[in-house]
Short mmCIF file of C-alpha atoms in Angstrom, two decimals:
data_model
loop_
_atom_site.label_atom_id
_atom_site.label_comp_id
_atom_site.label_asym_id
_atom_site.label_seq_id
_atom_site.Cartn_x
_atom_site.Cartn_y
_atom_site.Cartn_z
CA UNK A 1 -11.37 17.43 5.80
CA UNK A 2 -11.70 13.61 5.10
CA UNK A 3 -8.00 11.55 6.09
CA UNK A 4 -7.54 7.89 5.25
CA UNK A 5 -4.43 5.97 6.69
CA UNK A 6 -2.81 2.66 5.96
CA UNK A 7 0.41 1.13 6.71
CA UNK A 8 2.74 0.71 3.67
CA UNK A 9 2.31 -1.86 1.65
CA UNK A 10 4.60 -3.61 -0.66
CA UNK A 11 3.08 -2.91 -4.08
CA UNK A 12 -0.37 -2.29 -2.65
CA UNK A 13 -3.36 -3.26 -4.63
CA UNK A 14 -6.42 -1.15 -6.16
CA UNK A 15 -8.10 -0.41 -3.21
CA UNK A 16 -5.46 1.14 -1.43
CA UNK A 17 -5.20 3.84 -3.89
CA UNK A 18 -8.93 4.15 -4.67
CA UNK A 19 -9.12 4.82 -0.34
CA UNK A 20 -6.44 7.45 -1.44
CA UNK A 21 -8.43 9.14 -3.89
CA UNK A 22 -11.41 9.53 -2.09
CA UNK A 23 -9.83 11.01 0.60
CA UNK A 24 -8.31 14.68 1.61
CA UNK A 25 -5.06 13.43 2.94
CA UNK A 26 -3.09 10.12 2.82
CA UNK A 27 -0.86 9.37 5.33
CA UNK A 28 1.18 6.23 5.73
CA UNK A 29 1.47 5.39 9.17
CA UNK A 30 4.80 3.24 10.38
CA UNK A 31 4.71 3.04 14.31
CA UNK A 32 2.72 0.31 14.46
CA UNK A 33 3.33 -3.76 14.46
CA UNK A 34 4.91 -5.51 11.60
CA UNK A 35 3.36 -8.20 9.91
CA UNK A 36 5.80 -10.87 8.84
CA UNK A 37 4.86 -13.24 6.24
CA UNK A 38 1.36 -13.15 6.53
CA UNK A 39 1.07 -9.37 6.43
CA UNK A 40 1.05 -7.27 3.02
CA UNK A 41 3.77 -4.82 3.90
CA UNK A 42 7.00 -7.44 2.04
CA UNK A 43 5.02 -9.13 -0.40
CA UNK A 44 2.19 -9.21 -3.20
CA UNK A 45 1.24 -11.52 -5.78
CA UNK A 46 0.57 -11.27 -10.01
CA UNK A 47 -1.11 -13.84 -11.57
CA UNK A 48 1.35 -16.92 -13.59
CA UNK A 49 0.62 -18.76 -15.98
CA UNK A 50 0.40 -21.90 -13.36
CA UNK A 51 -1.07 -19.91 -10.47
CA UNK A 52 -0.06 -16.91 -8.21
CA UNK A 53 3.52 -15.42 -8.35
CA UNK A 54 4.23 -13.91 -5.22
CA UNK A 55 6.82 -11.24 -5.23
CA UNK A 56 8.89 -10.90 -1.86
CA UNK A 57 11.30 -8.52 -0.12
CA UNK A 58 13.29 -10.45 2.43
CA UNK A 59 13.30 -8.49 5.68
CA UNK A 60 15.46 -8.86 8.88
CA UNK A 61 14.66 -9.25 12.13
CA UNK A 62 11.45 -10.34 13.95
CA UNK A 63 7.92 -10.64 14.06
CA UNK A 64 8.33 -8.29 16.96
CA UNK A 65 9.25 -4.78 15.11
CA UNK A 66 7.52 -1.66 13.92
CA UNK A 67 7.50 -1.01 10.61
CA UNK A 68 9.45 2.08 10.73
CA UNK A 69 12.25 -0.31 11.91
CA UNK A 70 12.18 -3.44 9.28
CA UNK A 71 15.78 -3.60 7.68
CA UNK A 72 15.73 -5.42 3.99
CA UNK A 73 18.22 -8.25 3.83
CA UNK A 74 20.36 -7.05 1.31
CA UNK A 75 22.75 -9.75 1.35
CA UNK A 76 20.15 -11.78 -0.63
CA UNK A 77 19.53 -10.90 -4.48
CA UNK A 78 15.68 -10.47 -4.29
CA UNK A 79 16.21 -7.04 -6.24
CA UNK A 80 17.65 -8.72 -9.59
CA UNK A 81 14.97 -11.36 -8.98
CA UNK A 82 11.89 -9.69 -8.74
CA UNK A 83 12.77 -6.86 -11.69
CA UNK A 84 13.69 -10.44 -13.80
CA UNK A 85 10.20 -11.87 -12.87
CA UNK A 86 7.87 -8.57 -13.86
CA UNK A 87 10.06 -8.15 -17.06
CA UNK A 88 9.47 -11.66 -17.94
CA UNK A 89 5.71 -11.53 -16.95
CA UNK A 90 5.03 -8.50 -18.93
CA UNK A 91 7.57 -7.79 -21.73
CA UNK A 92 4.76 -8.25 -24.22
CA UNK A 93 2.03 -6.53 -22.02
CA UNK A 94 -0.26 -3.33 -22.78
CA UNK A 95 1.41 -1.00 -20.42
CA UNK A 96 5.20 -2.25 -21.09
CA UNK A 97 5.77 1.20 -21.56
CA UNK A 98 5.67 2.10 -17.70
CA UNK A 99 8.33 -1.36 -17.63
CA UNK A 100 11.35 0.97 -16.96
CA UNK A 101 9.58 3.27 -14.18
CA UNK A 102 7.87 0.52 -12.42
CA UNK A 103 11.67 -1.45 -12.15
CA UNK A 104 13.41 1.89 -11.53
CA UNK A 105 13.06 1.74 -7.90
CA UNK A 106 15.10 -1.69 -8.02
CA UNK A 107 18.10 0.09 -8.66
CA UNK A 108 18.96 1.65 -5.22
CA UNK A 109 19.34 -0.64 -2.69
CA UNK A 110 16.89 0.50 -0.02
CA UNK A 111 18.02 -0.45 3.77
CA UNK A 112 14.51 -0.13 5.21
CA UNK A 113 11.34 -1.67 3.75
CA UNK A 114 9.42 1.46 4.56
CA UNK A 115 11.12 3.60 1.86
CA UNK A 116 11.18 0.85 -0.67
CA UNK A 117 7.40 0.60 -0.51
CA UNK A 118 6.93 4.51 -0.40
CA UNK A 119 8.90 4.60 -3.11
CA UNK A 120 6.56 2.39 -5.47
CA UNK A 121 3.95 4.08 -3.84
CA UNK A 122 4.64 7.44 -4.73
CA UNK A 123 5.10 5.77 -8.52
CA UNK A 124 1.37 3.93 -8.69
CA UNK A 125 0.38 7.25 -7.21
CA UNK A 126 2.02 9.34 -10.37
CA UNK A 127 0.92 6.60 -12.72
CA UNK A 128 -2.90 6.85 -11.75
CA UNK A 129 -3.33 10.51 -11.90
CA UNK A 130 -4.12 10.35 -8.01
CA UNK A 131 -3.49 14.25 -6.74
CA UNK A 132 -4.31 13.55 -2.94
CA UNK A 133 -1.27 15.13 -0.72
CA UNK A 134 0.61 11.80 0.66
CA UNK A 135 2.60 12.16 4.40
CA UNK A 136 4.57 10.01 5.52
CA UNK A 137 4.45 9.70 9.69
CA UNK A 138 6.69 8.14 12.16
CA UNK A 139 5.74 8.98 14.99
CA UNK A 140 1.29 8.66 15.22
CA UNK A 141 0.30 5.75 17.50
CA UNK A 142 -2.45 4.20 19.45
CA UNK A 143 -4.42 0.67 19.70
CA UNK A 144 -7.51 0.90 17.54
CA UNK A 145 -9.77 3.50 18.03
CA UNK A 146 -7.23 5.94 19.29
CA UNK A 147 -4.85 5.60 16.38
CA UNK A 148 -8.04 6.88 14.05
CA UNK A 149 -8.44 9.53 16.62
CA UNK A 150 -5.01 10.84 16.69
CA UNK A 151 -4.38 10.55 13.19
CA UNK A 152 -7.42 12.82 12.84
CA UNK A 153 -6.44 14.94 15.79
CA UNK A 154 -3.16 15.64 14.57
CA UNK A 155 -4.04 16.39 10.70
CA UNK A 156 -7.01 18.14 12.15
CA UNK A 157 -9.35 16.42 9.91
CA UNK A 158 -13.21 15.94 10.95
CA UNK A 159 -13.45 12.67 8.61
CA UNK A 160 -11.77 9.50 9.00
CA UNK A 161 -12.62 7.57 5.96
CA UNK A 162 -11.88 3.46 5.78
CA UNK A 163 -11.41 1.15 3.74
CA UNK A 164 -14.06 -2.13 2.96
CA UNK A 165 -11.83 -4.40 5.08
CA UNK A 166 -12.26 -2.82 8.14
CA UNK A 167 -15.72 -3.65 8.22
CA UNK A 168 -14.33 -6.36 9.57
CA UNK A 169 -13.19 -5.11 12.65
CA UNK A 170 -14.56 -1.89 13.77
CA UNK A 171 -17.32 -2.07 15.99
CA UNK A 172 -19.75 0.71 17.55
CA UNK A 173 -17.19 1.18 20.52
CA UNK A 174 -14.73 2.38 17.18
CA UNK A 175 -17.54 4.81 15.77
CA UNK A 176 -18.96 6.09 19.50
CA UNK A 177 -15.16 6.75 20.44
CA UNK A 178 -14.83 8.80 17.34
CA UNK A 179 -18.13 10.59 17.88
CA UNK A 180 -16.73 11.34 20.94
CA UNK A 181 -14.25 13.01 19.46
CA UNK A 182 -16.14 14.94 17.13
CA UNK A 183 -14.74 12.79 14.34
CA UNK A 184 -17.16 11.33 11.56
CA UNK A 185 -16.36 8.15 9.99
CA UNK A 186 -17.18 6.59 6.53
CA UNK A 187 -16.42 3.58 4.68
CA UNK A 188 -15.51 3.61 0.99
CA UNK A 189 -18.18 3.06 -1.36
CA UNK A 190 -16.84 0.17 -3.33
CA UNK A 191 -14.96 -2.91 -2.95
CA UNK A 192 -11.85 -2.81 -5.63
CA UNK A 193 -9.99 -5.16 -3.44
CA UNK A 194 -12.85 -8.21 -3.85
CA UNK A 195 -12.87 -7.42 -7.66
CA UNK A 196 -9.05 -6.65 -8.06
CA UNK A 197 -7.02 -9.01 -5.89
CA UNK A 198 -3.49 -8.44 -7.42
CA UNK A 199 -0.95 -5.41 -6.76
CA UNK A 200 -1.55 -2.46 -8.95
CA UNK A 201 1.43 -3.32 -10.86
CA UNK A 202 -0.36 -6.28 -12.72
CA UNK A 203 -3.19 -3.70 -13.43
CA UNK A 204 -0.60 -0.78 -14.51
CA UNK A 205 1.27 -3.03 -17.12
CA UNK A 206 -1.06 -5.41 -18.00
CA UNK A 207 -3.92 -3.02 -18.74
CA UNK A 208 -2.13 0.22 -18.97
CA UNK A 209 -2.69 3.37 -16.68
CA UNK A 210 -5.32 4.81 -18.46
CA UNK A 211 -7.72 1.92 -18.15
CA UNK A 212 -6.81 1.68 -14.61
CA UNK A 213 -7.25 5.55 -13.85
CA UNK A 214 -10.87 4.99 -15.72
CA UNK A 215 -11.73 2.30 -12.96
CA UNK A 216 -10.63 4.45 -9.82
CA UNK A 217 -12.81 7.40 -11.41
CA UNK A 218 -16.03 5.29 -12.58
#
């Protein structure tokens, strides 16, 4: 069985769901560090008509949190703002259809981050046909390596597959640890994220589902 894990990312692009069709299992992993500001996990960006528009949760707290424990700062009204700015941006779009479901999750008002972004997750999921099983975990940790391993370990998968931007960081002491292990290890055989650098939900309304389905499949 071939697993593929990522942290969960606000509105996550292309390649984070192609990495979650080509794999067995998904699971979103949230004992590990927070990345404020510069991470993807409370923001993404759609394109404007006078450059990037980045669309922002405000979070509470620290740099120095795991994800499982980022709070949303409620008392701000980001949720009215950002369903305002994707209506505006695409009220005239190909997939305005999916306008309703994609703002749907604005309603509630979430008090962790991590259930806001499963949420839309969940819905980019439904939206691109994807049928790979999706978990949710807690509780997984481990520093490099060993977080692949024990994510395989404990989903009892023989297959860790990874996305293109890891190529970045893994070295051979990644792949001979895994070996180790008795865990094979693959990369993902195209690059969405070079060729699609905005969240999905661009892609979904301003193309439509369909055309974006056709892309993960092709």
């Amino acid at each position: 069985m071939t697993v593929a894990a990522h942290q969960p990312n606000f509105l996550p692009n292309l390649g984070f769901f192609y990495k979650m069709a080509k794999s067995d299992l998904f699971v979103i992993i949230t004992n590990i560090q927070f990345e404020k500001h510069e991470g993807w996990q409370q923001r993404h960006k759609i394109p404007g008509p006078n450059g990037d528009i980045w669309l922002t949760v405000p979070v509470l707290g620290s740099q120095h949190q795991l994800i499982r424990e980022v709070k949303i700062d409620n008392s701000l009204p980001w949720r009215r703002k950002l369903k305002r700015t994707i209506q505006l941006a695409y009220a005239r779009s190909p997939g305005r259809a999916w306008l309703p479901r994609l703002s749907a999750p604005y309603e509630s008002e979430w008090e962790r981050l991590v259930d806001l972004n499963v949420a839309f997750i969940k819905l980019f999921r439904e939206a691109l046909g994807i049928r790979t099983p999706l978990v949710v975990d807690e509780e997984v940790s481990g520093s490099q390596h060993e977080l692949l391993i024990n994510i395989c370990k404990k989903y009892q998968a023989d297959t860790y597959l990874s996305g293109m931007g890891a190529r970045h960081y893994m070295t051979d002491k990644y792949f001979s640890a895994m070996a180790g292990e008795g865990i094979a290890h693959r990369f993902v055989d195209r690059n969405l994220t070079a060729a699609y650098p905005y969240s999905t939900l661009h892609y979904l309304l301003a193309e439509g589902p369909e055309r974006i389905s056709d892309i993960l499949r092709s």
